[in-house]
PDB file of C-alpha atoms and ligand atoms in Angstrom:
ATOM      1  CA  MET U   1      75.139 122.647  79.482  1.00 80.00           C
ATOM      2  CA  THR U   2      76.629 120.523  76.707  1.00 92.00           C
ATOM      3  CA  HIS U   3      79.035 122.397  74.483  1.00 97.00           C
ATOM      4  CA  ILE U   4      80.688 121.517  71.177  1.00 98.00           C
ATOM      5  CA  PRO U   5      84.261 120.348  71.952  1.00 98.00           C
ATOM      6  CA  GLY U   6      85.585 121.112  68.459  1.00 98.00           C
ATOM      7  CA  ILE U   7      85.796 119.902  64.885  1.00 98.00           C
ATOM      8  CA  HIS U   8      85.062 116.230  64.179  1.00 98.00           C
ATOM      9  CA  HIS U   9      85.985 116.240  60.471  1.00 98.00           C
ATOM     10  CA  ILE U  10      86.166 118.472  57.431  1.00 98.00           C
ATOM     11  CA  THR U  11      84.988 117.249  54.024  1.00 98.00           C
ATOM     12  CA  ALA U  12      86.150 118.694  50.718  1.00 98.00           C
ATOM     13  CA  ILE U  13      85.887 117.977  46.997  1.00 98.00           C
ATOM     14  CA  SER U  14      88.956 117.043  44.982  1.00 98.00           C
ATOM     15  CA  GLY U  15      89.931 116.111  41.455  1.00 97.00           C
ATOM     16  CA  PRO U  16      91.496 112.713  40.671  1.00 96.00           C
ATOM     17  CA  ALA U  17      91.963 110.541  43.770  1.00 97.00           C
ATOM     18  CA  GLN U  18      95.597 109.563  43.159  1.00 97.00           C
ATOM     19  CA  ALA U  19      96.907 113.145  43.266  1.00 97.00           C
ATOM     20  CA  ASN U  20      94.910 113.676  46.460  1.00 98.00           C
ATOM     21  CA  VAL U  21      96.440 110.600  48.161  1.00 98.00           C
ATOM     22  CA  ASP U  22      99.918 111.521  46.956  1.00 98.00           C
ATOM     23  CA  TYR U  23      99.610 114.973  48.504  1.00 98.00           C
ATOM     24  CA  TYR U  24      97.968 114.259  51.852  1.00 98.00           C
ATOM     25  CA  VAL U  25      99.881 111.045  52.586  1.00 98.00           C
ATOM     26  CA  GLY U  26     103.077 111.596  50.609  1.00 98.00           C
ATOM     27  CA  SER U  27     103.630 115.317  51.204  1.00 98.00           C
ATOM     28  CA  LEU U  28     101.747 116.191  54.396  1.00 98.00           C
ATOM     29  CA  GLY U  29     102.294 112.854  56.161  1.00 98.00           C
ATOM     30  CA  GLN U  30      98.668 112.185  57.028  1.00 98.00           C
ATOM     31  CA  LYS U  31      97.512 108.587  57.322  1.00 98.00           C
ATOM     32  CA  LEU U  32      94.833 107.245  54.995  1.00 98.00           C
ATOM     33  CA  VAL U  33      92.546 105.876  57.727  1.00 98.00           C
ATOM     34  CA  LYS U  34      89.581 104.819  55.595  1.00 98.00           C
ATOM     35  CA  LYS U  35      89.161 103.938  51.966  1.00 98.00           C
ATOM     36  CA  THR U  36      85.477 103.656  51.186  1.00 98.00           C
ATOM     37  CA  VAL U  37      82.914 104.944  48.690  1.00 97.00           C
ATOM     38  CA  ASN U  38      80.652 107.968  48.615  1.00 96.00           C
ATOM     39  CA  PHE U  39      77.538 106.447  50.241  1.00 93.00           C
ATOM     40  CA  ASP U  40      75.355 108.625  47.976  1.00 91.00           C
ATOM     41  CA  ASP U  41      77.381 107.785  44.825  1.00 93.00           C
ATOM     42  CA  PRO U  42      79.148 104.411  45.322  1.00 95.00           C
ATOM     43  CA  GLY U  43      81.002 104.596  42.000  1.00 94.00           C
ATOM     44  CA  THR U  44      83.340 107.205  43.531  1.00 96.00           C
ATOM     45  CA  HIS U  45      85.720 107.035  46.465  1.00 97.00           C
ATOM     46  CA  HIS U  46      85.370 108.646  49.854  1.00 98.00           C
ATOM     47  CA  LEU U  47      88.856 109.000  51.348  1.00 98.00           C
ATOM     48  CA  TYR U  48      89.541 109.780  55.015  1.00 98.00           C
ATOM     49  CA  TYR U  49      92.877 111.064  56.301  1.00 98.00           C
ATOM     50  CA  GLY U  50      93.803 111.485  59.948  1.00 98.00           C
ATOM     51  CA  ASN U  51      96.205 110.533  62.691  1.00 98.00           C
ATOM     52  CA  PRO U  52      97.199 106.842  63.081  1.00 97.00           C
ATOM     53  CA  THR U  53      94.094 106.026  65.178  1.00 97.00           C
ATOM     54  CA  GLY U  54      91.639 108.127  63.182  1.00 98.00           C
ATOM     55  CA  ALA U  55      90.768 110.348  66.148  1.00 98.00           C
ATOM     56  CA  PRO U  56      88.049 113.011  65.867  1.00 98.00           C
ATOM     57  CA  GLY U  57      89.665 116.406  65.317  1.00 98.00           C
ATOM     58  CA  THR U  58      92.217 114.951  62.868  1.00 98.00           C
ATOM     59  CA  ILE U  59      89.896 113.731  60.109  1.00 98.00           C
ATOM     60  CA  LEU U  60      89.967 115.318  56.666  1.00 98.00           C
ATOM     61  CA  THR U  61      87.802 113.623  54.048  1.00 98.00           C
ATOM     62  CA  PHE U  62      87.510 113.989  50.290  1.00 98.00           C
ATOM     63  CA  PHE U  63      85.034 113.142  47.596  1.00 98.00           C
ATOM     64  CA  PRO U  64      87.378 112.812  44.599  1.00 97.00           C
ATOM     65  CA  PHE U  65      85.702 113.365  41.239  1.00 95.00           C
ATOM     66  CA  ALA U  66      87.994 112.815  38.266  1.00 90.00           C
ATOM     67  CA  ASN U  67      86.097 115.383  36.184  1.00 91.00           C
ATOM     68  CA  ALA U  68      84.983 117.899  38.818  1.00 92.00           C
ATOM     69  CA  GLY U  69      85.074 121.503  37.645  1.00 95.00           C
ATOM     70  CA  PRO U  70      87.262 123.880  39.625  1.00 96.00           C
ATOM     71  CA  GLY U  71      85.577 125.677  42.515  1.00 97.00           C
ATOM     72  CA  ARG U  72      86.427 128.863  44.323  1.00 96.00           C
ATOM     73  CA  ALA U  73      85.910 129.831  47.964  1.00 95.00           C
ATOM     74  CA  GLY U  74      83.706 132.816  48.697  1.00 95.00           C
ATOM     75  CA  ALA U  75      81.154 134.119  51.154  1.00 95.00           C
ATOM     76  CA  GLY U  76      78.911 131.401  52.532  1.00 94.00           C
ATOM     77  CA  MET U  77      81.609 128.741  52.363  1.00 96.00           C
ATOM     78  CA  ALA U  78      84.340 127.385  54.593  1.00 97.00           C
ATOM     79  CA  SER U  79      87.413 128.775  52.853  1.00 97.00           C
ATOM     80  CA  ALA U  80      90.401 127.105  54.545  1.00 98.00           C
ATOM     81  CA  PHE U  81      91.356 124.623  57.211  1.00 98.00           C
ATOM     82  CA  ALA U  82      94.484 124.555  59.336  1.00 98.00           C
ATOM     83  CA  TYR U  83      96.598 121.883  60.946  1.00 98.00           C
ATOM     84  CA  ALA U  84      98.376 122.690  64.213  1.00 98.00           C
ATOM     85  CA  VAL U  85     102.021 121.723  63.694  1.00 98.00           C
ATOM     86  CA  PRO U  86     105.127 121.764  65.875  1.00 98.00           C
ATOM     87  CA  PRO U  87     106.995 124.985  64.933  1.00 97.00           C
ATOM     88  CA  ALA U  88     110.113 123.008  63.976  1.00 95.00           C
ATOM     89  CA  LEU U  89     108.161 121.253  61.193  1.00 97.00           C
ATOM     90  CA  LEU U  90     107.157 124.410  59.284  1.00 97.00           C
ATOM     91  CA  ASP U  91     110.444 124.739  57.408  1.00 97.00           C
ATOM     92  CA  HIS U  92     110.427 121.059  56.484  1.00 97.00           C
ATOM     93  CA  LEU U  93     106.851 121.118  55.192  1.00 98.00           C
ATOM     94  CA  SER U  94     107.543 124.303  53.268  1.00 98.00           C
ATOM     95  CA  LYS U  95     110.403 122.528  51.459  1.00 98.00           C
ATOM     96  CA  VAL U  96     108.205 119.502  50.782  1.00 98.00           C
ATOM     97  CA  GLN U  97     105.589 121.800  49.248  1.00 98.00           C
ATOM     98  CA  GLU U  98     108.230 123.417  47.075  1.00 98.00           C
ATOM     99  CA  ALA U  99     109.534 120.013  45.968  1.00 98.00           C
ATOM    100  CA  ALA U 100     105.983 119.058  44.975  1.00 97.00           C
ATOM    101  CA  GLY U 101     105.861 122.142  42.754  1.00 98.00           C
ATOM    102  CA  LEU U 102     102.819 123.519  44.573  1.00 98.00           C
ATOM    103  CA  PRO U 103     102.211 127.122  45.691  1.00 97.00           C
ATOM    104  CA  GLN U 104     102.701 128.564  49.146  1.00 98.00           C
ATOM    105  CA  ALA U 105     102.103 132.055  50.473  1.00 97.00           C
ATOM    106  CA  PRO U 106     104.632 134.143  52.390  1.00 96.00           C
ATOM    107  CA  ARG U 107     104.384 133.338  56.096  1.00 97.00           C
ATOM    108  CA  GLU U 108     102.187 135.604  58.180  1.00 96.00           C
ATOM    109  CA  LEU U 109     101.316 136.095  61.807  1.00 97.00           C
ATOM    110  CA  ARG U 110      97.741 135.471  62.901  1.00 97.00           C
ATOM    111  CA  PHE U 111      96.790 136.143  66.508  1.00 97.00           C
ATOM    112  CA  GLY U 112     100.499 135.906  67.272  1.00 97.00           C
ATOM    113  CA  ALA U 113     101.117 132.505  65.658  1.00 97.00           C
ATOM    114  CA  GLU U 114     103.059 131.819  62.487  1.00 98.00           C
ATOM    115  CA  VAL U 115     100.892 130.651  59.564  1.00 98.00           C
ATOM    116  CA  LEU U 116     102.154 128.921  56.417  1.00 98.00           C
ATOM    117  CA  GLY U 117      99.514 128.972  53.688  1.00 98.00           C
ATOM    118  CA  LEU U 118      99.671 126.115  51.178  1.00 98.00           C
ATOM    119  CA  ARG U 119      97.537 125.035  48.239  1.00 98.00           C
ATOM    120  CA  ASP U 120      96.820 121.380  47.590  1.00 98.00           C
ATOM    121  CA  PRO U 121      96.861 119.991  43.996  1.00 98.00           C
ATOM    122  CA  ASP U 122      93.265 121.202  43.490  1.00 98.00           C
ATOM    123  CA  GLY U 123      93.929 124.678  44.876  1.00 98.00           C
ATOM    124  CA  LEU U 124      92.313 124.056  48.273  1.00 98.00           C
ATOM    125  CA  ALA U 125      93.760 126.340  50.973  1.00 98.00           C
ATOM    126  CA  VAL U 126      95.614 124.253  53.571  1.00 98.00           C
ATOM    127  CA  GLU U 127      97.165 126.205  56.429  1.00 98.00           C
ATOM    128  CA  LEU U 128      99.850 125.082  58.837  1.00 98.00           C
ATOM    129  CA  ILE U 129      99.856 126.993  62.118  1.00 98.00           C
ATOM    130  CA  ALA U 130     102.856 126.801  64.437  1.00 98.00           C
ATOM    131  CA  ASP U 131     101.709 125.492  67.811  1.00 97.00           C
ATOM    132  CA  ASP U 132     104.092 124.551  70.644  1.00 96.00           C
ATOM    133  CA  ALA U 133     101.425 122.244  72.062  1.00 93.00           C
ATOM    134  CA  ALA U 134     101.013 120.206  68.859  1.00 95.00           C
ATOM    135  CA  PRO U 135     102.455 116.690  69.366  1.00 92.00           C
ATOM    136  CA  ASP U 136     102.613 116.065  65.593  1.00 95.00           C
ATOM    137  CA  ALA U 137     101.195 117.502  62.376  1.00 95.00           C
ATOM    138  CA  HIS U 138      97.971 115.458  62.372  1.00 97.00           C
ATOM    139  CA  GLY U 139      95.427 117.457  64.328  1.00 97.00           C
ATOM    140  CA  PHE U 140      93.340 120.416  63.238  1.00 98.00           C
ATOM    141  CA  HIS U 141      94.005 123.865  64.589  1.00 98.00           C
ATOM    142  CA  SER U 142      91.016 125.577  63.020  1.00 98.00           C
ATOM    143  CA  VAL U 143      88.711 126.085  60.104  1.00 98.00           C
ATOM    144  CA  THR U 144      87.856 129.440  58.523  1.00 98.00           C
ATOM    145  CA  LEU U 145      84.294 130.365  57.579  1.00 97.00           C
ATOM    146  CA  TRP U 146      83.866 133.164  55.055  1.00 96.00           C
ATOM    147  CA  GLU U 147      80.671 135.102  55.719  1.00 95.00           C
ATOM    148  CA  ARG U 148      78.899 138.124  54.237  1.00 94.00           C
ATOM    149  CA  ASP U 149      77.701 139.034  57.724  1.00 95.00           C
ATOM    150  CA  PRO U 150      79.621 137.321  60.520  1.00 97.00           C
ATOM    151  CA  GLU U 151      77.248 138.337  63.326  1.00 98.00           C
ATOM    152  CA  PRO U 152      74.480 135.686  63.045  1.00 98.00           C
ATOM    153  CA  THR U 153      77.127 132.938  62.686  1.00 98.00           C
ATOM    154  CA  ILE U 154      79.047 134.213  65.690  1.00 98.00           C
ATOM    155  CA  ARG U 155      75.802 134.282  67.685  1.00 98.00           C
ATOM    156  CA  LEU U 156      75.054 130.657  66.807  1.00 98.00           C
ATOM    157  CA  LEU U 157      78.574 129.589  67.752  1.00 98.00           C
ATOM    158  CA  THR U 158      78.585 131.421  71.092  1.00 98.00           C
ATOM    159  CA  GLU U 159      74.967 131.038  72.222  1.00 98.00           C
ATOM    160  CA  ALA U 160      74.199 127.530  70.936  1.00 98.00           C
ATOM    161  CA  PHE U 161      77.580 125.797  70.512  1.00 98.00           C
ATOM    162  CA  GLY U 162      79.259 127.323  73.586  1.00 98.00           C
ATOM    163  CA  TYR U 163      82.239 128.923  71.797  1.00 98.00           C
ATOM    164  CA  ASP U 164      83.942 132.019  73.235  1.00 98.00           C
ATOM    165  CA  HIS U 165      84.592 134.993  70.963  1.00 98.00           C
ATOM    166  CA  VAL U 166      88.201 135.732  71.912  1.00 98.00           C
ATOM    167  CA  GLY U 167      89.429 138.314  69.424  1.00 97.00           C
ATOM    168  CA  GLN U 168      89.275 140.193  66.165  1.00 98.00           C
ATOM    169  CA  GLU U 169      92.091 141.053  63.784  1.00 97.00           C
ATOM    170  CA  THR U 170      92.216 142.787  60.409  1.00 95.00           C
ATOM    171  CA  SER U 171      94.681 141.592  57.822  1.00 86.00           C
ATOM    172  CA  GLY U 172      94.612 142.595  54.172  1.00 83.00           C
ATOM    173  CA  ARG U 173      91.041 142.583  52.934  1.00 87.00           C
ATOM    174  CA  PHE U 174      89.735 140.385  55.757  1.00 92.00           C
ATOM    175  CA  ASP U 175      88.301 141.077  59.190  1.00 96.00           C
ATOM    176  CA  ARG U 176      88.851 137.916  61.176  1.00 97.00           C
ATOM    177  CA  HIS U 177      86.936 136.931  64.308  1.00 98.00           C
ATOM    178  CA  ARG U 178      88.321 134.122  66.425  1.00 98.00           C
ATOM    179  CA  LEU U 179      86.099 131.758  68.377  1.00 98.00           C
ATOM    180  CA  VAL U 180      87.330 128.989  70.637  1.00 98.00           C
ATOM    181  CA  ALA U 181      85.442 126.002  72.046  1.00 98.00           C
ATOM    182  CA  LYS U 182      85.629 125.357  75.766  1.00 97.00           C
ATOM    183  CA  GLY U 183      88.041 122.611  76.840  1.00 96.00           C
ATOM    184  CA  ALA U 184      91.381 121.579  75.402  1.00 94.00           C
ATOM    185  CA  GLU U 185      90.513 119.380  72.435  1.00 96.00           C
ATOM    186  CA  ARG U 186      92.101 119.472  69.010  1.00 95.00           C
ATOM    187  CA  GLY U 187      90.372 121.611  66.416  1.00 97.00           C
ATOM    188  CA  ARG U 188      88.634 123.859  68.908  1.00 98.00           C
ATOM    189  CA  VAL U 189      89.335 127.110  67.014  1.00 98.00           C
ATOM    190  CA  LEU U 190      86.951 128.584  64.455  1.00 98.00           C
ATOM    191  CA  ASP U 191      87.709 131.768  62.549  1.00 98.00           C
ATOM    192  CA  VAL U 192      84.905 133.747  60.922  1.00 98.00           C
ATOM    193  CA  VAL U 193      86.084 136.200  58.269  1.00 97.00           C
ATOM    194  CA  ARG U 194      84.392 138.936  56.290  1.00 96.00           C
ATOM    195  CA  SER U 195      85.924 140.314  53.127  1.00 87.00           C
ATOM    196  CA  HIS U 196      85.898 144.007  52.243  1.00 83.00           C
ATOM    197  CA  THR U 197      85.546 142.989  48.603  1.00 79.00           C
ATOM    198  CA  PRO U 198      82.720 140.527  48.066  1.00 77.00           C
ATOM    199  CA  VAL U 199      83.560 137.370  46.136  1.00 82.00           C
ATOM    200  CA  ALA U 200      80.940 134.845  45.100  1.00 81.00           C
ATOM    201  CA  GLY U 201      81.985 131.308  45.910  1.00 89.00           C
ATOM    202  CA  THR U 202      81.597 128.424  43.483  1.00 94.00           C
ATOM    203  CA  PRO U 203      81.412 124.860  44.809  1.00 94.00           C
ATOM    204  CA  GLY U 204      83.668 122.397  43.012  1.00 97.00           C
ATOM    205  CA  ARG U 205      87.113 120.854  43.028  1.00 98.00           C
ATOM    206  CA  GLY U 206      89.321 122.415  45.708  1.00 98.00           C
ATOM    207  CA  THR U 207      86.504 123.640  47.940  1.00 98.00           C
ATOM    208  CA  ILE U 208      85.260 122.563  51.352  1.00 98.00           C
ATOM    209  CA  HIS U 209      81.878 120.849  51.249  1.00 97.00           C
ATOM    210  CA  HIS U 210      81.003 120.907  54.952  1.00 98.00           C
ATOM    211  CA  VAL U 211      82.372 121.234  58.457  1.00 98.00           C
ATOM    212  CA  ALA U 212      81.475 118.562  61.016  1.00 98.00           C
ATOM    213  CA  PHE U 213      81.491 119.253  64.746  1.00 98.00           C
ATOM    214  CA  ARG U 214      81.728 116.662  67.489  1.00 98.00           C
ATOM    215  CA  ALA U 215      79.050 115.119  69.645  1.00 98.00           C
ATOM    216  CA  ARG U 216      80.661 112.802  72.187  1.00 98.00           C
ATOM    217  CA  SER U 217      77.712 110.378  72.165  1.00 98.00           C
ATOM    218  CA  THR U 218      74.399 109.664  70.452  1.00 98.00           C
ATOM    219  CA  ASP U 219      72.649 111.144  73.524  1.00 98.00           C
ATOM    220  CA  GLU U 220      74.568 114.374  73.064  1.00 98.00           C
ATOM    221  CA  GLN U 221      73.652 114.394  69.384  1.00 98.00           C
ATOM    222  CA  ALA U 222      69.968 114.044  70.300  1.00 98.00           C
ATOM    223  CA  GLU U 223      70.372 117.084  72.566  1.00 98.00           C
ATOM    224  CA  TRP U 224      71.819 119.025  69.625  1.00 98.00           C
ATOM    225  CA  ILE U 225      68.776 118.253  67.470  1.00 98.00           C
ATOM    226  CA  ASP U 226      66.563 119.835  70.154  1.00 97.00           C
ATOM    227  CA  ARG U 227      68.887 122.736  70.789  1.00 97.00           C
ATOM    228  CA  MET U 228      69.201 123.578  67.092  1.00 97.00           C
ATOM    229  CA  ARG U 229      65.419 123.512  66.774  1.00 97.00           C
ATOM    230  CA  SER U 230      65.150 125.963  69.670  1.00 96.00           C
ATOM    231  CA  PHE U 231      67.519 128.243  67.717  1.00 95.00           C
ATOM    232  CA  GLY U 232      65.343 127.945  64.627  1.00 95.00           C
ATOM    233  CA  HIS U 233      67.452 125.391  62.726  1.00 95.00           C
ATOM    234  CA  ARG U 234      65.801 122.189  61.607  1.00 95.00           C
ATOM    235  CA  THR U 235      68.419 119.463  61.222  1.00 98.00           C
ATOM    236  CA  THR U 236      68.206 116.398  58.992  1.00 98.00           C
ATOM    237  CA  PRO U 237      67.241 113.142  60.687  1.00 97.00           C
ATOM    238  CA  VAL U 238      70.160 111.114  62.064  1.00 98.00           C
ATOM    239  CA  ILE U 239      71.993 109.489  59.143  1.00 97.00           C
ATOM    240  CA  ASP U 240      74.156 106.392  59.671  1.00 96.00           C
ATOM    241  CA  ARG U 241      77.576 107.093  58.139  1.00 96.00           C
ATOM    242  CA  GLN U 242      79.013 103.754  59.309  1.00 96.00           C
ATOM    243  CA  TYR U 243      81.845 105.403  61.304  1.00 98.00           C
ATOM    244  CA  PHE U 244      79.644 108.013  63.006  1.00 98.00           C
ATOM    245  CA  ASN U 245      76.048 109.199  63.003  1.00 98.00           C
ATOM    246  CA  ALA U 246      75.456 112.530  61.320  1.00 98.00           C
ATOM    247  CA  ILE U 247      72.934 115.364  61.366  1.00 98.00           C
ATOM    248  CA  TYR U 248      73.202 118.351  59.032  1.00 98.00           C
ATOM    249  CA  PHE U 249      71.910 121.898  58.831  1.00 98.00           C
ATOM    250  CA  ARG U 250      72.941 125.191  57.187  1.00 97.00           C
ATOM    251  CA  GLU U 251      74.255 127.859  59.534  1.00 97.00           C
ATOM    252  CA  PRO U 252      72.880 131.401  59.019  1.00 96.00           C
ATOM    253  CA  GLY U 253      75.576 132.361  56.473  1.00 95.00           C
ATOM    254  CA  GLY U 254      74.996 129.269  54.340  1.00 95.00           C
ATOM    255  CA  VAL U 255      77.866 126.950  55.321  1.00 97.00           C
ATOM    256  CA  LEU U 256      76.761 123.327  55.651  1.00 98.00           C
ATOM    257  CA  PHE U 257      77.325 122.190  59.242  1.00 98.00           C
ATOM    258  CA  GLU U 258      77.240 118.614  60.462  1.00 98.00           C
ATOM    259  CA  ILE U 259      77.265 117.288  64.013  1.00 98.00           C
ATOM    260  CA  ALA U 260      78.882 113.831  64.026  1.00 98.00           C
ATOM    261  CA  THR U 261      79.202 111.367  66.902  1.00 98.00           C
ATOM    262  CA  ASP U 262      82.623 110.217  68.138  1.00 98.00           C
ATOM    263  CA  PRO U 263      81.426 106.587  68.291  1.00 98.00           C
ATOM    264  CA  PRO U 264      81.703 104.070  66.797  1.00 98.00           C
ATOM    265  CA  GLY U 265      84.847 105.381  65.046  1.00 98.00           C
ATOM    266  CA  PHE U 266      87.018 104.092  62.233  1.00 98.00           C
ATOM    267  CA  ALA U 267      88.054 100.818  63.886  1.00 97.00           C
ATOM    268  CA  VAL U 268      84.478  99.521  63.688  1.00 97.00           C
ATOM    269  CA  ASP U 269      85.189  97.485  60.519  1.00 96.00           C
ATOM    270  CA  GLU U 270      88.986  96.952  60.468  1.00 97.00           C
ATOM    271  CA  PRO U 271      91.763  96.904  63.082  1.00 97.00           C
ATOM    272  CA  VAL U 272      93.513 100.177  63.974  1.00 97.00           C
ATOM    273  CA  GLU U 273      96.813  98.694  62.728  1.00 97.00           C
ATOM    274  CA  THR U 274      95.513  98.224  59.186  1.00 97.00           C
ATOM    275  CA  LEU U 275      93.190 101.234  58.924  1.00 98.00           C
ATOM    276  CA  GLY U 276      92.812 102.437  55.347  1.00 97.00           C
ATOM    277  CA  THR U 277      94.492  99.499  53.619  1.00 96.00           C
ATOM    278  CA  ALA U 278      91.403  97.694  52.282  1.00 97.00           C
ATOM    279  CA  LEU U 279      88.362  99.061  50.467  1.00 98.00           C
ATOM    280  CA  LYS U 280      85.623  99.049  53.108  1.00 98.00           C
ATOM    281  CA  LEU U 281      81.975  99.071  52.073  1.00 97.00           C
ATOM    282  CA  PRO U 282      78.862  99.550  54.177  1.00 94.00           C
ATOM    283  CA  PRO U 283      76.515  96.518  54.288  1.00 93.00           C
ATOM    284  CA  GLN U 284      74.166  97.918  51.605  1.00 93.00           C
ATOM    285  CA  TYR U 285      77.018  97.950  49.047  1.00 97.00           C
ATOM    286  CA  GLU U 286      78.901  94.801  50.057  1.00 96.00           C
ATOM    287  CA  LYS U 287      76.724  92.679  47.769  1.00 95.00           C
ATOM    288  CA  ILE U 288      77.753  94.730  44.704  1.00 97.00           C
ATOM    289  CA  ARG U 289      81.433  94.934  45.688  1.00 98.00           C
ATOM    290  CA  ASP U 290      82.599  93.439  42.358  1.00 97.00           C
ATOM    291  CA  ARG U 291      80.811  96.101  40.352  1.00 97.00           C
ATOM    292  CA  ILE U 292      82.063  98.873  42.609  1.00 98.00           C
ATOM    293  CA  GLU U 293      85.675  97.682  42.469  1.00 97.00           C
ATOM    294  CA  ALA U 294      85.447  97.484  38.676  1.00 97.00           C
ATOM    295  CA  VAL U 295      84.652 101.205  38.326  1.00 96.00           C
ATOM    296  CA  LEU U 296      86.821 102.706  41.102  1.00 96.00           C
ATOM    297  CA  PRO U 297      90.275 103.887  40.035  1.00 94.00           C
ATOM    298  CA  ASP U 298      93.235 101.969  41.477  1.00 93.00           C
ATOM    299  CA  LEU U 299      94.999 103.842  44.259  1.00 96.00           C
ATOM    300  CA  ARG U 300      98.662 103.634  45.207  1.00 97.00           C
ATOM    301  CA  VAL U 301      99.259 104.810  48.762  1.00 97.00           C
ATOM    302  CA  PRO U 302     102.753 106.292  49.302  1.00 95.00           C
ATOM    303  CA  THR U 303     104.696 104.622  52.114  1.00 87.00           C
TER     304      THR U 303
HETATM  305 ZN1   ZN H   1      80.697 114.875  57.101  1.00 62.88          ZN
END
């Protein structure tokens, strides 16, 4: 039976675009792999960061809104994401964070691995998890879902998505369940946490908007539409996102899930070597490029 191999991308909301680029490219060393617009609001950017080839499992995307109000993670939201990083890089990235004048939490151990908790310029929780198997600091380790009741979400992940529930750990005010996708792909870990003290989440700047999982092909994605229906979840129709096809649904706890296809990928409209350097527009917006360019803020990408 088809299983989900892991995370395809994670999408979050940020404040002004320049501070976002400065942090993810300049501080964390991610590559800007696509500079495009929000297809539902073409007067704002949609920025994609990833590894040099823009591989699924490395893609973090932002909708930057210059005037977005601050948000706060809470139950029913994805509350953090984590990169897997070579252990030797943790000290370096901790110093970079300090030099940027941004907060970091004391290091902790989670399921035996060292975790460095950072905040990006909008307060979004970015975690770095030491992983001997990580070739570089570009790929996801995991994403954390904050749930009022973890059980229905865990059931969906194990029974429909094919994840294995491998452990539970309590730390501070959180019970944390760990689920792992079958296989050996990047971003195959999903943590589901429940807080002893309920906190209502507020969407906004510095929060995760949705979590996208991988379908290796459009055929696999079609299977997921049927499988989700058999689990009582009606997905959206397939939506063309230019770099992948997407379907969306809300998991039982309220987090927006997407299942996105690996093809065609980010090299569909520019060469891998120059990914992210030019503003790319989907065909429906190419004819109003001048107007779009006139309202988008200029972006300087750190080298
Ligand atoms: Zn998405």
